[in-house]
Amino acid sequence: MNEARNVTTRQFRRHDAFLLSVIIPCFNEEEVLAATYARVVDVLGGQHFGLQMIFVNDGSSDSTGDILARMATEDPRVKVITLSRNFGHQPAVSAGLANADGAAIAIIDADLQDPPRVVLDMLEQWYNGFDVVYGVRAKRKESIIKRACYAGFYRLFRWIASIDAPLNAGDFSLIDKSVLDVINNLPEKGRFFRGLRAWVGYSQIGVVYERDPRAAGVTKYPFSKLLKLAADGIFNFSTMPLRIVFVLGLSISVLSFLSLVMVIVFNIFDVPLLGRRFSDVQGFTSILLTMLVLGGIQLICIGILGEYIGRIYQEVKGRPYFVVKDVRDGEQSPPRAP
Ligand code: UDP
Ligand code: MG
């Protein structure tokens, strides 16, 4: 019933005026910003809907800030959120979400890898009543190792987090205002947007697109940051690793207990095992190996516990996940806190 109501509203909206907010996180993107702005305006400006471009300057150290300031002065559709330092891609997206005013909100990369024309396809689905329209990458133009890592991660994430997160979908998406409100009102600090977007539910659909290569500049996501993103995804969305550790501990304990019983029985009856008797002195290698293996497993378990405790600590401290230093837009609206 809810969906039916949405469909009618959207069909009305299709011919009606509404505001589309496009969130563009930027970290040292001076080489590509002008092209990105031009493409977004070219494709999404001058339509029957209004356009708001929200550039989030995530502590850039190049001339990104100056370029954005100029854009904001020249074009009232541009809103610039300047963070107080580099907080990372996910917090930058969150800052954009917290300051978006549109009825539909799109999130794209600053490097034109997510083609703005696909946003028009996403809007079509939004008119059809879908609240979340995410981009699905048709094929990745990346190295085979990176592709294998992505494929492995998305499958692991779906299994471990028990949410129906689509495979091969990044942050490129379009969400309805109602979904934006839910996400903005979540109290948690550790944010993994594509996970939260799958978690909120509502009616969701994917739009397949070809991801272009970066228009200019270099990637701001080295492998180490990708690993951190993957760890955030898994540890923020699931306690499954703790359960795996528990099952592992339990299995080892049961096996150890059975071995103990076996050793005692073999000892009492002085029966040979694999041709040797327990009364012979032996077993240095096996003891050493057992200790090393068990020691390793214990350290892994402590590490997993540490991950969760660290995250609990971050959440309990309650620090904001980004700090807005300045907001500039046509209407000079005040910055919104996370
Ligand atoms: N980005 C950001 N803060 C960061 C790293 C990246 O705002 O600390 C932005 C970056 O400017 C780009 C988007 O996040 O708009 C995705 O980064 P990038 O294109 O470098 O990642 P890739 O597409 O190579 O995975
Ligand atoms: Mg990119």
mmCIF file of C-alpha atoms and ligand atoms in Angstrom, residues 109 111 113 211 214 219, ligand 2:
data_model
loop_
_atom_site.group_PDB
_atom_site.id
_atom_site.type_symbol
_atom_site.label_atom_id
_atom_site.label_comp_id
_atom_site.label_asym_id
_atom_site.label_seq_id
_atom_site.Cartn_x
_atom_site.Cartn_y
_atom_site.Cartn_z
ATOM 1 C CA ASP A 109 32.285 10.586 -7.442
ATOM 2 C CA ASP A 111 36.144 12.040 -11.042
ATOM 3 C CA GLN A 113 33.616 7.625 -13.028
ATOM 4 C CA ARG A 211 31.950 2.592 -14.954
ATOM 5 C CA ARG A 214 38.842 8.351 -13.893
ATOM 6 C CA THR A 219 42.697 7.523 -7.181
HETATM 7 MG MG MG B 2 36.921 7.225 -8.563
#
